Short mmCIF file of C-alpha atoms in Angstrom, two decimals:
data_model
loop_
_atom_site.label_atom_id
_atom_site.label_comp_id
_atom_site.label_asym_id
_atom_site.label_seq_id
_atom_site.Cartn_x
_atom_site.Cartn_y
_atom_site.Cartn_z
CA MET A 1 -43.84 -14.20 -14.86
CA ALA A 2 -43.91 -17.62 -13.65
CA PRO A 3 -40.68 -18.14 -11.06
CA ARG A 4 -37.92 -20.91 -12.37
CA SER A 5 -38.00 -23.13 -9.26
CA PRO A 6 -41.92 -23.54 -7.65
CA HIS A 7 -40.46 -25.54 -5.01
CA LEU A 8 -37.92 -22.70 -3.87
CA HIS A 9 -40.53 -19.79 -4.23
CA HIS A 10 -43.27 -21.90 -2.03
CA ALA A 11 -40.44 -22.39 0.57
CA LEU A 12 -39.10 -18.80 0.63
CA ARG A 13 -42.82 -17.07 0.41
CA ALA A 14 -43.89 -19.35 3.28
CA PHE A 15 -40.86 -18.40 5.17
CA VAL A 16 -41.12 -14.83 4.50
CA LEU A 17 -44.99 -14.52 5.32
CA GLY A 18 -44.26 -16.50 8.82
CA ALA A 19 -41.78 -14.30 9.41
CA PHE A 20 -43.71 -11.11 8.88
CA ALA A 21 -46.65 -13.02 11.39
CA PHE A 22 -43.68 -13.44 13.53
CA LEU A 23 -42.25 -9.73 13.94
CA LEU A 24 -45.77 -8.17 13.79
CA ARG A 25 -46.22 -10.11 16.94
CA GLU A 26 -43.07 -8.46 18.44
CA LEU A 27 -44.80 -5.11 17.50
CA ASP A 28 -47.44 -5.89 19.19
CA GLU A 29 -45.53 -6.94 22.31
CA GLY A 30 -43.82 -3.93 22.79
CA GLY A 31 -41.56 -4.26 20.03
CA ASP A 32 -39.67 -0.74 18.89
CA LEU A 33 -38.91 -0.59 15.10
CA PRO A 34 -36.70 2.35 14.73
CA ALA A 35 -36.87 4.71 11.78
CA ALA A 36 -34.48 7.04 10.06
CA PHE A 37 -34.93 10.53 8.08
CA VAL A 38 -32.99 10.21 4.87
CA GLU A 39 -32.08 13.67 3.53
CA HIS A 40 -32.39 14.18 -0.39
CA GLU A 41 -30.96 17.45 -1.34
CA HIS A 42 -31.80 19.29 -4.65
CA ARG A 43 -30.08 22.28 -6.18
CA GLY A 44 -32.27 25.49 -5.75
CA GLY A 45 -34.84 24.48 -3.28
CA PRO A 46 -35.09 23.03 0.31
CA ALA A 47 -33.75 19.56 1.38
CA LEU A 48 -36.27 16.91 1.52
CA TYR A 49 -36.76 14.04 4.38
CA GLU A 50 -37.93 10.81 4.06
CA TYR A 51 -39.29 8.46 6.79
CA ARG A 52 -38.25 5.12 6.34
CA PRO A 53 -38.40 2.35 8.74
CA LEU A 54 -35.15 0.51 9.55
CA VAL A 55 -36.48 -3.10 9.41
CA ARG A 56 -32.99 -4.50 9.03
CA PRO A 57 -31.57 -4.01 12.60
CA PHE A 58 -35.09 -4.92 13.40
CA VAL A 59 -34.81 -8.28 11.81
CA GLU A 60 -31.39 -9.25 12.69
CA GLU A 61 -32.02 -8.56 16.15
CA ARG A 62 -34.29 -11.66 16.31
CA ALA A 63 -33.01 -13.61 13.49
CA GLU A 64 -32.03 -16.13 15.63
CA ARG A 65 -35.28 -16.94 17.12
CA LEU A 66 -36.56 -16.87 13.17
CA ARG A 67 -33.75 -19.19 12.57
CA GLY A 68 -35.56 -21.70 14.82
CA ARG A 69 -38.68 -21.62 13.46
CA ASP A 70 -39.97 -24.19 11.12
CA ASP A 71 -40.71 -22.67 7.70
CA ALA A 72 -36.80 -21.32 8.05
CA THR A 73 -35.38 -25.16 8.16
CA LEU A 74 -37.61 -26.12 5.14
CA ALA A 75 -36.49 -22.86 3.23
CA LEU A 76 -32.82 -23.90 3.54
CA GLU A 77 -33.60 -27.33 2.69
CA GLU A 78 -35.03 -25.94 -0.74
CA LEU A 79 -32.16 -23.54 -1.52
CA CYS A 80 -29.44 -26.36 -0.45
CA ARG A 81 -30.82 -28.07 -3.38
CA GLU A 82 -30.23 -25.41 -5.73
CA PRO A 83 -26.21 -25.09 -6.86
CA ALA A 84 -26.35 -21.65 -7.91
CA ALA A 85 -26.99 -20.68 -3.88
CA GLY A 86 -23.41 -21.24 -3.32
CA ILE A 87 -21.91 -17.92 -3.75
CA PHE A 88 -24.61 -16.72 -1.24
CA ALA A 89 -23.39 -19.57 1.02
CA ARG A 90 -19.55 -17.68 0.90
CA ALA A 91 -20.82 -14.49 1.80
CA HIS A 92 -19.76 -12.36 4.28
CA ALA A 93 -21.68 -14.00 7.19
CA GLY A 94 -18.90 -14.13 9.86
CA ALA A 95 -16.15 -16.28 10.30
CA ARG A 96 -16.13 -19.48 8.70
CA PRO A 97 -19.67 -19.75 8.91
CA SER A 98 -21.70 -22.95 8.07
CA GLU A 99 -23.29 -23.20 5.22
CA ASP A 100 -26.83 -23.37 6.26
CA GLU A 101 -25.72 -20.25 8.46
CA ALA A 102 -24.45 -18.29 5.56
CA LEU A 103 -27.43 -19.10 3.64
CA PHE A 104 -29.74 -18.33 6.06
CA ARG A 105 -27.97 -14.51 6.82
CA THR A 106 -27.56 -13.95 2.92
CA VAL A 107 -30.62 -15.01 1.23
CA LEU A 108 -33.39 -15.74 3.73
CA LEU A 109 -32.65 -12.40 5.67
CA GLY A 110 -31.85 -10.81 2.43
CA LEU A 111 -35.16 -11.69 0.74
CA LEU A 112 -37.01 -10.94 3.96
CA VAL A 113 -35.83 -7.69 4.71
CA SER A 114 -36.06 -6.52 0.72
CA THR A 115 -39.65 -7.52 1.12
CA ALA A 116 -40.14 -5.86 4.59
CA GLU A 117 -38.16 -2.17 3.24
CA ALA A 118 -40.72 -2.42 -0.28
CA CYS A 119 -43.72 -3.38 2.09
CA GLY A 120 -42.72 -0.01 4.40
CA GLY A 121 -43.02 -2.40 7.25
CA PHE A 122 -44.55 -5.91 7.98
CA ASP A 123 -47.69 -5.73 6.30
CA TRP A 124 -47.98 -8.19 3.66
CA ASP A 125 -48.11 -7.32 0.05
CA ASP A 126 -48.01 -10.24 -2.55
CA ALA A 127 -47.05 -7.66 -5.24
CA ALA A 128 -43.66 -6.61 -2.46
CA PHE A 129 -42.40 -10.22 -1.97
CA ASP A 130 -43.20 -11.36 -6.14
CA ARG A 131 -40.53 -8.47 -7.09
CA ALA A 132 -38.27 -9.20 -4.10
CA TYR A 133 -38.02 -12.80 -4.96
CA ALA A 134 -37.97 -12.03 -9.05
CA GLU A 135 -34.78 -10.03 -7.67
CA LEU A 136 -33.25 -12.86 -6.02
CA GLU A 137 -34.09 -15.90 -8.76
CA ARG A 138 -32.21 -13.67 -11.48
CA SER A 139 -29.01 -13.09 -8.97
CA LEU A 140 -29.26 -16.91 -8.46
CA PHE A 141 -30.00 -18.39 -11.69
CA GLY A 142 -28.00 -15.99 -13.91
CA GLU A 143 -25.19 -16.83 -15.76
CA ARG A 144 -23.35 -13.95 -14.42
CA ARG A 145 -23.40 -11.62 -11.43
CA ALA A 146 -22.63 -7.83 -11.02
CA TYR A 147 -20.82 -7.23 -7.32
CA VAL A 148 -19.61 -3.40 -6.58
CA ALA A 149 -18.21 -2.61 -3.78
CA VAL A 150 -18.39 1.69 -2.76
CA ALA A 151 -16.24 3.09 -0.08
CA PRO A 152 -16.58 6.86 0.83
CA LEU A 153 -13.57 9.36 -0.02
CA VAL A 154 -12.57 12.47 2.31
CA GLY A 155 -9.41 14.48 1.38
CA LEU A 156 -9.89 14.27 -2.73
CA SER A 157 -12.30 16.11 -5.13
CA ALA A 158 -12.85 15.30 -8.35
CA GLY A 159 -14.68 17.30 -11.34
CA THR A 160 -14.99 14.06 -13.48
CA GLN A 161 -14.88 10.49 -12.33
CA VAL A 162 -11.39 9.00 -12.92
CA ARG A 163 -10.71 5.46 -13.60
CA LEU A 164 -7.63 3.81 -11.96
CA ALA A 165 -7.98 0.63 -13.70
CA PRO A 166 -10.33 -1.86 -15.26
CA GLY A 167 -13.53 -1.71 -12.67
CA LEU A 168 -12.28 0.79 -10.47
CA ARG A 169 -13.07 4.26 -10.20
CA VAL A 170 -13.14 7.52 -8.56
CA ARG A 171 -16.76 9.20 -9.05
CA ALA A 172 -19.25 11.44 -7.50
CA VAL A 173 -21.22 10.29 -5.18
CA ALA A 174 -25.04 9.81 -6.35
CA ASP A 175 -27.79 10.90 -4.11
CA GLY A 176 -29.20 8.80 -1.84
CA GLU A 177 -27.43 6.10 -3.53
CA LEU A 178 -26.23 4.50 0.18
CA ALA A 179 -29.11 5.38 1.93
CA ARG A 180 -31.46 2.98 -0.86
CA HIS A 181 -29.50 0.11 0.23
CA TRP A 182 -29.06 1.42 3.60
CA PRO A 183 -30.81 3.56 5.50
CA GLU A 184 -28.68 3.49 8.58
CA ALA A 185 -25.82 4.44 5.93
CA SER A 186 -25.73 8.04 7.03
CA SER A 187 -24.17 7.02 10.40
CA MET A 188 -21.39 5.19 9.05
CA LEU A 189 -19.91 8.04 6.98
CA PRO A 190 -17.19 10.05 7.32
CA PRO A 191 -18.87 13.70 9.09
CA GLY A 192 -20.18 16.22 6.46
CA PHE A 193 -19.75 13.72 3.48
CA GLY A 194 -21.78 14.80 0.86
CA HIS A 195 -21.51 18.54 1.94
CA GLU A 196 -18.10 19.72 2.00
CA ALA A 197 -15.95 20.02 -1.28
CA ASP A 198 -13.18 17.22 -0.48
CA ARG A 199 -15.82 14.76 0.79
CA TYR A 200 -18.52 13.89 -1.63
CA CYS A 201 -16.40 11.54 -3.99
CA VAL A 202 -16.47 7.59 -3.83
CA LEU A 203 -14.33 4.78 -4.99
CA GLU A 204 -16.13 2.29 -6.41
CA LEU A 205 -15.07 -1.30 -7.44
CA ARG A 206 -16.94 -3.15 -9.90
CA ALA A 207 -16.90 -6.70 -10.91
CA GLY A 208 -18.65 -9.17 -13.16
CA LEU A 209 -18.64 -13.01 -11.25
CA GLY A 210 -18.78 -16.53 -13.12
CA PRO A 211 -20.88 -19.43 -11.60
CA GLY A 212 -19.63 -20.48 -8.13
CA GLU A 213 -16.78 -17.33 -8.71
CA ASP A 214 -16.05 -15.58 -4.77
CA PRO A 215 -16.57 -11.63 -5.19
CA PRO A 216 -13.07 -10.10 -5.21
CA ASP A 217 -10.94 -8.60 -2.15
CA ALA A 218 -12.50 -5.34 -1.96
CA PRO A 219 -10.65 -4.08 1.31
CA ALA A 220 -7.54 -5.02 -0.19
CA GLU A 221 -7.85 -3.43 -3.10
CA LEU A 222 -9.58 0.12 -2.56
CA ALA A 223 -6.37 0.30 0.21
CA ASP A 224 -3.90 -0.47 -2.91
CA ALA A 225 -6.28 2.46 -4.85
CA VAL A 226 -6.02 4.61 -1.83
CA SER A 227 -2.02 4.23 -1.84
CA ALA A 228 -1.70 4.93 -5.44
CA VAL A 229 -3.67 8.04 -5.91
CA ARG A 230 -1.76 9.22 -2.31
CA LEU A 231 1.56 8.49 -4.20
CA ALA A 232 0.15 10.45 -7.41
CA THR A 233 -1.18 13.58 -5.80
CA ALA A 234 0.16 13.75 -2.00
CA ALA A 235 -3.59 14.00 -0.99
CA PRO A 236 -4.72 13.56 2.71
CA LEU A 237 -6.78 10.82 1.20
CA ALA A 238 -8.83 8.37 3.40
CA ALA A 239 -11.66 5.81 2.18
CA GLY A 240 -14.12 4.53 4.19
CA PRO A 241 -14.66 3.78 7.36
CA VAL A 242 -16.70 0.97 5.97
CA LEU A 243 -16.84 -0.51 2.38
CA PHE A 244 -20.55 -1.01 0.99
CA GLU A 245 -21.60 -4.48 -1.40
CA THR A 246 -24.63 -5.07 -3.40
CA LEU A 247 -24.54 -8.09 -5.56
CA ASP A 248 -27.07 -7.84 -8.53
CA GLY A 249 -28.09 -4.23 -7.21
CA ARG A 250 -29.06 -6.58 -3.81
CA PRO A 251 -27.29 -5.56 -0.41
CA PHE A 252 -24.77 -8.13 0.22
CA GLY A 253 -22.43 -6.65 2.83
CA ILE A 254 -20.99 -4.16 4.60
CA ARG A 255 -17.24 -4.68 5.88
CA PRO A 256 -14.66 -2.48 7.33
CA VAL A 257 -11.88 -0.68 5.49
CA LEU A 258 -8.47 -1.56 6.18
CA PRO A 259 -7.02 0.85 8.84
CA ILE A 260 -4.05 2.18 7.02
CA ALA A 261 -6.61 3.27 4.22
CA ALA A 262 -9.26 4.39 6.47
CA THR A 263 -7.26 6.64 8.60
CA GLN A 264 -6.78 10.22 7.68
CA PRO A 265 -3.56 11.78 7.23
CA PRO A 266 -3.03 15.84 7.87
CA GLY A 267 -2.42 17.91 5.26
CA GLU A 268 -4.61 19.71 2.57
CA PRO A 269 -7.43 18.47 0.09
CA THR A 270 -6.55 18.53 -3.27
CA ARG A 271 -8.24 17.41 -6.53
CA LEU A 272 -7.75 14.15 -8.80
CA ASP A 273 -7.71 15.46 -12.18
CA VAL A 274 -7.45 13.17 -15.42
CA PHE A 275 -3.83 13.47 -15.75
CA ARG A 276 -2.83 12.44 -11.91
CA GLY A 277 -5.72 9.91 -12.14
CA GLY A 278 -4.05 8.31 -14.99
CA LEU A 279 -0.49 8.38 -12.76
CA ALA A 280 -2.33 7.09 -9.94
CA GLY A 281 -3.70 4.06 -12.63
CA GLU A 282 -0.46 3.45 -13.57
CA LEU A 283 1.13 3.33 -10.00
CA LEU A 284 -1.34 0.71 -8.78
CA ALA A 285 -0.87 -1.58 -11.46
CA ARG A 286 2.97 -1.45 -10.33
CA LEU A 287 2.49 -2.04 -6.68
CA ALA A 288 2.70 -5.53 -7.66
CA CYS A 289 6.43 -5.29 -8.26
CA ALA A 290 6.55 -5.00 -4.33
CA ASP A 291 5.67 -8.57 -4.01
CA ALA A 292 8.90 -9.82 -5.17
CA ASP A 293 10.74 -6.73 -3.94
CA THR A 294 11.01 -6.97 -0.16
CA PRO A 295 13.20 -3.73 0.02
CA LEU A 296 10.58 -1.88 -2.29
CA ALA A 297 7.72 -3.00 0.04
CA GLU A 298 9.35 -1.62 3.18
CA ALA A 299 10.09 1.37 1.67
CA LEU A 300 6.51 1.86 0.58
CA ASP A 301 5.41 0.71 3.75
CA ARG A 302 7.59 3.02 6.17
CA TRP A 303 6.70 5.99 3.72
CA GLU A 304 2.58 5.05 4.22
CA LEU A 305 3.37 4.94 8.23
CA SER A 306 5.14 8.64 8.11
CA LEU A 307 1.85 10.27 6.80
CA PHE A 308 0.23 9.64 10.32
CA GLN A 309 3.47 9.98 12.54
CA HIS A 310 5.46 13.07 14.65
CA ASP A 311 8.66 13.63 14.98
CA PRO A 312 10.97 12.10 15.66
CA PHE A 313 8.94 8.57 14.67
CA ARG A 314 8.02 10.73 10.97
CA SER A 315 11.64 11.45 10.35
CA GLU A 316 13.01 8.18 11.26
CA GLN A 317 10.08 6.27 9.17
CA VAL A 318 11.20 8.69 6.06
CA ARG A 319 15.08 8.04 6.28
CA SER A 320 14.32 4.17 6.72
CA SER A 321 12.36 4.10 3.49
CA LEU A 322 15.16 6.17 1.28
CA ALA A 323 17.67 3.68 2.79
CA ALA A 324 15.15 0.76 1.96
CA LEU A 325 14.40 2.32 -1.80
CA LEU A 326 18.02 3.19 -3.02
CA GLY A 327 20.46 1.86 -0.67
CA ASP A 328 23.21 3.50 1.74
CA THR A 329 23.89 6.36 -0.29
CA TRP A 330 20.93 7.52 -1.22
CA PRO A 331 21.16 11.35 -0.63
CA LEU A 332 22.95 11.30 -3.38
CA ARG A 333 21.39 9.28 -5.25
CA ALA A 334 17.89 10.35 -4.46
CA THR A 335 19.38 14.30 -5.39
CA VAL A 336 20.32 12.68 -8.84
CA LEU A 337 17.33 10.84 -9.51
CA LEU A 338 14.93 13.84 -8.67
CA GLU A 339 16.58 17.30 -9.13
CA ASP A 340 17.46 18.63 -12.91
CA ASP A 341 18.55 22.17 -11.96
CA PRO A 342 21.67 22.34 -9.90
CA GLN A 343 20.57 24.72 -7.18
CA ALA A 344 17.45 22.70 -6.52
CA ARG A 345 19.78 19.80 -6.53
CA ARG A 346 22.17 21.30 -3.72
CA ALA A 347 19.08 22.17 -1.72
CA LEU A 348 17.63 19.01 -1.66
CA HIS A 349 20.84 16.98 -0.63
CA ASP A 350 21.37 19.59 2.12
CA ASP A 351 18.43 18.32 3.24
CA LEU A 352 18.78 14.81 2.66
CA SER A 353 21.94 14.72 4.14
CA SER A 354 21.12 16.35 7.58
CA LEU A 355 17.93 13.92 7.93
CA ALA A 356 20.90 10.80 7.06
CA ALA A 357 22.74 12.79 9.98
CA GLY A 358 20.06 11.99 12.03
CA GLY A 359 18.20 15.54 11.87
CA ALA A 360 14.54 15.69 11.30
CA ALA A 361 12.83 15.73 8.09
CA SER A 362 12.16 18.85 6.27
CA PRO A 363 9.55 19.22 4.09
CA ALA A 364 11.26 18.87 0.54
CA ALA A 365 12.81 15.66 2.55
CA VAL A 366 9.46 13.90 3.23
CA ASP A 367 8.42 14.82 -0.25
CA ALA A 368 11.24 13.83 -1.72
CA VAL A 369 10.56 10.08 -0.45
CA ARG A 370 6.91 9.91 -2.12
CA ARG A 371 8.69 11.10 -5.57
CA ALA A 372 11.44 8.67 -5.29
CA LEU A 373 8.62 6.12 -5.20
CA VAL A 374 6.77 7.38 -8.19
CA GLU A 375 9.68 7.25 -10.16
CA VAL A 376 11.09 3.66 -8.79
CA LEU A 377 7.87 2.04 -9.34
CA ARG A 378 7.30 3.74 -13.12
CA ARG A 379 10.65 2.17 -13.99
CA ALA A 380 9.59 -1.01 -12.86
CA ASP A 381 13.26 -2.36 -11.99
CA ARG A 382 14.44 -0.62 -8.68
CA ARG A 383 18.11 -2.69 -9.19
CA SER A 384 18.97 -1.57 -12.38
CA LEU A 385 17.63 1.91 -11.69
CA VAL A 386 19.88 2.07 -8.73
CA HIS A 387 22.73 0.55 -11.15
CA GLU A 388 22.29 3.86 -13.46
CA LEU A 389 22.41 6.33 -10.56
CA ASP A 390 25.81 5.08 -9.84
CA GLY A 391 26.93 5.28 -13.19
CA ALA A 392 25.63 8.90 -13.25
CA LEU A 393 27.28 9.78 -9.79
CA LEU A 394 31.00 8.58 -11.07
CA GLY A 395 30.68 10.03 -14.87
CA LEU A 396 30.05 6.92 -16.67
CA ALA A 397 26.36 7.06 -17.59
CA GLU A 398 23.76 10.11 -18.29
CA ARG A 399 21.58 11.03 -15.45
CA PRO A 400 18.08 8.62 -15.76
CA ARG A 401 15.91 11.16 -16.62
CA VAL A 402 12.85 12.13 -14.44
CA ARG A 403 9.71 11.21 -16.72
CA LEU A 404 7.07 13.06 -14.55
CA ALA A 405 7.16 15.46 -11.82
CA VAL A 406 4.80 14.85 -8.93
#
């Protein structure tokens, strides 16, 4: 197909062609083009290995010299005339990049890398460039763009994909999906990812972007999803350490996952089914309640921090979380909220009273703060719930019923 913008096609082709000549000279003068062996597993057969040159790091090491070439300057001038290129100017090119710098790193280098990967190096192929350029034009001039962020998960398994929210799901990783865009991805994944029962799922965020619309804050949204699943399952869940972004099927960026979500707490791996996935989705939608409820936000923060600590610090975080969530009489309120059976209620009250007196948190007390947070989030109005609990303790009202045991 004829290019939509002939002037842009000509300028970008001249840049990529000139960059190929420059990079070939670098190789002739002793430059080293690294390579990766990408493993493809097959059920019932031996694993196959693919040899892929790692052109991206080779190109990025020489980005500054490529940026100073005349053909790069001309290509950037043509790009700046295209309003549709604005989204790429806001791409992840470092802290507060200039528009030219962002366009160079996300569009020009991206096109150069895509063409080189299709060529298997720097031996020019017109068809490879035309395919890469056509993909770029579809992304630049399309009415909507498809954004995807994927982060590997550990500590959790799932028999089927689980939808947490519109555009957000947990699913099994597809064979080679990350290596297809990032051959070096294997060095950025958690140890054993793709090979162990609790290390084959990913958390995926999808969004459609309109003209000029910025991509979502994927690290923050995925961190909230991790917190919701931890609440619903008590799984030792972690995401990352990095997330991989694509835009219209093209590599868009690699960003770190927020530390609280990327750190794996101790515990036994668990399974995410549709039932608990639905609960996690409900909790994820309710986490926004904490924005208007400072004690609830503090309770959530202290509970999540307690997952990574040892006594006496863990017990102090659990104690503070319950106090922020339910107030001064939290041992009584939490017991009435969480237990139906009188014997179970007595046992939990003893554990929580010991914790309130400065003792170490028992396993039941540690889990009680998670369960209490789930119940408070599901009711959406923490203050009304506390009032109901006090009414039940005084015999003035029925005890609020736990809607779901977790």
